[in-house]
PDB file of C-alpha atoms in Angstrom:
ATOM      1  CA  UNK A  26      -8.808   9.288   5.442  1.00 83.00           C
ATOM      2  CA  UNK A  27      -5.785   7.151   4.734  1.00 91.00           C
ATOM      3  CA  UNK A  28      -6.478   3.769   3.158  1.00 95.00           C
ATOM      4  CA  UNK A  29      -4.007   0.963   2.531  1.00 97.00           C
ATOM      5  CA  UNK A  30      -4.619  -1.764  -0.042  1.00 98.00           C
ATOM      6  CA  UNK A  31      -2.306  -4.760  -0.316  1.00 98.00           C
ATOM      7  CA  UNK A  32      -1.828  -7.033  -3.307  1.00 98.00           C
ATOM      8  CA  UNK A  33       0.594  -9.627  -4.630  1.00 98.00           C
ATOM      9  CA  UNK A  34      -0.014 -12.487  -2.259  1.00 98.00           C
ATOM     10  CA  UNK A  35      -0.559 -16.026  -3.458  1.00 98.00           C
ATOM     11  CA  UNK A  36       0.831 -19.510  -3.475  1.00 98.00           C
ATOM     12  CA  UNK A  37       4.551 -20.136  -3.897  1.00 98.00           C
ATOM     13  CA  UNK A  38       6.817 -23.125  -3.549  1.00 98.00           C
ATOM     14  CA  UNK A  39       9.592 -23.198  -1.007  1.00 98.00           C
ATOM     15  CA  UNK A  40      12.561 -21.332  -2.437  1.00 98.00           C
ATOM     16  CA  UNK A  41      10.322 -19.218  -4.628  1.00 98.00           C
ATOM     17  CA  UNK A  42       9.563 -15.513  -4.627  1.00 98.00           C
ATOM     18  CA  UNK A  43       6.626 -13.158  -4.283  1.00 98.00           C
ATOM     19  CA  UNK A  44       6.375  -9.385  -4.344  1.00 98.00           C
ATOM     20  CA  UNK A  45       3.798  -7.668  -2.201  1.00 98.00           C
ATOM     21  CA  UNK A  46       2.588  -4.152  -2.910  1.00 98.00           C
ATOM     22  CA  UNK A  47       0.647  -1.725  -0.756  1.00 98.00           C
ATOM     23  CA  UNK A  48      -0.922   1.376  -2.277  1.00 98.00           C
ATOM     24  CA  UNK A  49      -1.718   4.194   0.124  1.00 97.00           C
ATOM     25  CA  UNK A  50      -4.478   6.669  -0.720  1.00 94.00           C
ATOM     26  CA  UNK A  51      -4.152  10.393  -0.267  1.00 78.00           C
ATOM     27  CA  UNK A  52      -1.249  12.802  -0.516  1.00 74.00           C
ATOM     28  CA  UNK A  53       0.126  11.908   2.892  1.00 86.00           C
ATOM     29  CA  UNK A  54       2.305   8.950   1.960  1.00 94.00           C
ATOM     30  CA  UNK A  55       5.650  10.708   2.244  1.00 93.00           C
ATOM     31  CA  UNK A  56       4.809  11.634   5.825  1.00 93.00           C
ATOM     32  CA  UNK A  57       4.325   8.039   6.887  1.00 96.00           C
ATOM     33  CA  UNK A  58       6.810   5.449   8.020  1.00 97.00           C
ATOM     34  CA  UNK A  59       5.654   2.140   6.583  1.00 97.00           C
ATOM     35  CA  UNK A  60       5.838  -1.456   7.702  1.00 98.00           C
ATOM     36  CA  UNK A  61       4.793  -4.996   6.937  1.00 98.00           C
ATOM     37  CA  UNK A  62       3.462  -7.366   9.568  1.00 98.00           C
ATOM     38  CA  UNK A  63       2.220 -10.934   9.283  1.00 98.00           C
ATOM     39  CA  UNK A  64      -0.042 -13.237  11.204  1.00 98.00           C
ATOM     40  CA  UNK A  65      -0.083 -17.002  10.925  1.00 97.00           C
ATOM     41  CA  UNK A  66      -3.070 -19.039  12.138  1.00 93.00           C
ATOM     42  CA  UNK A  67      -3.077 -19.322  15.913  1.00 95.00           C
ATOM     43  CA  UNK A  68      -0.209 -16.878  16.310  1.00 97.00           C
ATOM     44  CA  UNK A  69       0.107 -13.228  17.181  1.00 97.00           C
ATOM     45  CA  UNK A  70       0.706 -10.637  14.531  1.00 97.00           C
ATOM     46  CA  UNK A  71       4.437 -10.028  14.184  1.00 97.00           C
ATOM     47  CA  UNK A  72       6.639  -7.373  12.669  1.00 98.00           C
ATOM     48  CA  UNK A  73       8.360  -8.292   9.399  1.00 98.00           C
ATOM     49  CA  UNK A  74       9.936  -5.149   7.958  1.00 98.00           C
ATOM     50  CA  UNK A  75       9.735  -1.369   8.118  1.00 98.00           C
ATOM     51  CA  UNK A  76      11.143   1.575   6.231  1.00 97.00           C
ATOM     52  CA  UNK A  77      11.635   5.233   7.063  1.00 97.00           C
ATOM     53  CA  UNK A  78       9.975   8.074   5.214  1.00 96.00           C
ATOM     54  CA  UNK A  79      12.905   8.643   2.868  1.00 95.00           C
ATOM     55  CA  UNK A  80      13.110   4.997   1.891  1.00 95.00           C
ATOM     56  CA  UNK A  81      16.788   4.829   2.783  1.00 96.00           C
ATOM     57  CA  UNK A  82      16.668   3.022   6.131  1.00 96.00           C
ATOM     58  CA  UNK A  83      15.038  -0.429   6.356  1.00 97.00           C
ATOM     59  CA  UNK A  84      14.441  -2.605   9.396  1.00 97.00           C
ATOM     60  CA  UNK A  85      13.862  -6.371   9.382  1.00 98.00           C
ATOM     61  CA  UNK A  86      12.798  -9.281  11.508  1.00 97.00           C
ATOM     62  CA  UNK A  87      15.922 -11.391  11.975  1.00 97.00           C
ATOM     63  CA  UNK A  88      14.405 -14.448  10.336  1.00 97.00           C
ATOM     64  CA  UNK A  89      13.750 -12.612   7.057  1.00 98.00           C
ATOM     65  CA  UNK A  90      17.005 -10.664   6.912  1.00 97.00           C
ATOM     66  CA  UNK A  91      18.761 -11.392   3.639  1.00 97.00           C
ATOM     67  CA  UNK A  92      15.619 -12.877   2.077  1.00 98.00           C
ATOM     68  CA  UNK A  93      13.104 -10.020   2.171  1.00 98.00           C
ATOM     69  CA  UNK A  94      13.560  -6.461   0.952  1.00 98.00           C
ATOM     70  CA  UNK A  95      11.279  -3.556   1.803  1.00 98.00           C
ATOM     71  CA  UNK A  96      11.198  -0.497  -0.430  1.00 98.00           C
ATOM     72  CA  UNK A  97       8.930   2.430  -1.199  1.00 98.00           C
ATOM     73  CA  UNK A  98       8.080   4.747  -4.058  1.00 97.00           C
ATOM     74  CA  UNK A  99       6.956   8.133  -2.759  1.00 95.00           C
ATOM     75  CA  UNK A 100       5.714   9.140  -6.201  1.00 94.00           C
ATOM     76  CA  UNK A 101       3.505   6.077  -6.607  1.00 96.00           C
ATOM     77  CA  UNK A 102       2.421   6.084  -2.926  1.00 97.00           C
ATOM     78  CA  UNK A 103       3.421   2.442  -2.734  1.00 98.00           C
ATOM     79  CA  UNK A 104       5.464   0.285  -0.406  1.00 98.00           C
ATOM     80  CA  UNK A 105       6.788  -3.090  -1.524  1.00 98.00           C
ATOM     81  CA  UNK A 106       7.979  -6.277   0.089  1.00 98.00           C
ATOM     82  CA  UNK A 107      10.113  -8.461  -2.153  1.00 98.00           C
ATOM     83  CA  UNK A 108      10.211 -11.949  -0.653  1.00 98.00           C
ATOM     84  CA  UNK A 109      12.832 -14.399  -1.922  1.00 98.00           C
ATOM     85  CA  UNK A 110      13.882 -17.855  -0.756  1.00 98.00           C
ATOM     86  CA  UNK A 111      10.458 -18.347   0.743  1.00 98.00           C
ATOM     87  CA  UNK A 112       9.968 -20.961   3.442  1.00 98.00           C
ATOM     88  CA  UNK A 113       6.811 -22.728   4.610  1.00 97.00           C
ATOM     89  CA  UNK A 114       7.105 -20.835   7.901  1.00 97.00           C
ATOM     90  CA  UNK A 115       6.588 -17.594   5.955  1.00 98.00           C
ATOM     91  CA  UNK A 116       2.982 -18.659   5.369  1.00 98.00           C
ATOM     92  CA  UNK A 117       0.729 -15.988   6.875  1.00 98.00           C
ATOM     93  CA  UNK A 118      -1.636 -13.147   6.199  1.00 98.00           C
ATOM     94  CA  UNK A 119       0.585 -10.152   5.440  1.00 98.00           C
ATOM     95  CA  UNK A 120      -0.520  -6.680   6.481  1.00 98.00           C
ATOM     96  CA  UNK A 121       0.702  -3.297   5.376  1.00 98.00           C
ATOM     97  CA  UNK A 122       0.754  -0.617   8.078  1.00 98.00           C
ATOM     98  CA  UNK A 123       1.699   3.017   8.403  1.00 96.00           C
ATOM     99  CA  UNK A 124       2.239   5.606  11.085  1.00 95.00           C
ATOM    100  CA  UNK A 125       2.602   9.352  11.124  1.00 93.00           C
ATOM    101  CA  UNK A 126       6.009  10.760  11.879  1.00 88.00           C
ATOM    102  CA  UNK A 127       9.654   9.914  11.437  1.00 88.00           C
ATOM    103  CA  UNK A 128      10.134   7.364  14.176  1.00 90.00           C
ATOM    104  CA  UNK A 129      10.061   3.794  12.934  1.00 89.00           C
ATOM    105  CA  UNK A 130       8.280   1.477  15.334  1.00 91.00           C
ATOM    106  CA  UNK A 131       8.007  -2.283  15.064  1.00 91.00           C
ATOM    107  CA  UNK A 132       5.113  -2.981  17.417  1.00 92.00           C
ATOM    108  CA  UNK A 133       1.539  -3.339  16.257  1.00 91.00           C
ATOM    109  CA  UNK A 134       0.354  -0.763  18.776  1.00 91.00           C
ATOM    110  CA  UNK A 135       2.545   1.891  17.235  1.00 92.00           C
ATOM    111  CA  UNK A 136       0.836   1.862  13.846  1.00 95.00           C
ATOM    112  CA  UNK A 137      -1.905   4.333  12.888  1.00 95.00           C
ATOM    113  CA  UNK A 138      -3.252   2.685   9.737  1.00 95.00           C
ATOM    114  CA  UNK A 139      -3.695  -0.889   8.524  1.00 97.00           C
ATOM    115  CA  UNK A 140      -4.627  -2.668   5.337  1.00 98.00           C
ATOM    116  CA  UNK A 141      -6.847  -5.724   5.258  1.00 98.00           C
ATOM    117  CA  UNK A 142      -4.045  -8.111   4.385  1.00 98.00           C
ATOM    118  CA  UNK A 143      -2.973 -10.389   1.573  1.00 98.00           C
ATOM    119  CA  UNK A 144      -2.478 -14.123   2.014  1.00 98.00           C
ATOM    120  CA  UNK A 145       0.897 -15.723   1.359  1.00 98.00           C
ATOM    121  CA  UNK A 146       1.077 -19.512   1.314  1.00 98.00           C
ATOM    122  CA  UNK A 147       4.362 -21.343   0.832  1.00 98.00           C
ATOM    123  CA  UNK A 148       4.278 -25.038   0.080  1.00 97.00           C
ATOM    124  CA  UNK A 149       7.125 -27.394   0.892  1.00 94.00           C
TER     125      UNK A 149
END
């Protein structure tokens, strides 16, 4: 069974940085496209970033483009989300997600596996 465990969340000031990590169990990581989603209180879960299986093609929510960078290490079975120039509106519970196959999807219904989330809080 595939398990995803996020880490790296915490409290940051506006303009600061955090780096999220998601370790995926098993030897299936290279077969998964990976993504990060987030959910703020009272809001729906939304797509943040995704990356293809090779790690060469990223996709981003417009509001994080230029500030966040998604990457993956297929040897370490880990996907990362480097978050710079953080804003208070980035405050949310951040989830790592994965899906089998080469097609990158950005909707929650398209994902096969989810982590439990890591909290990111940005103070103004």
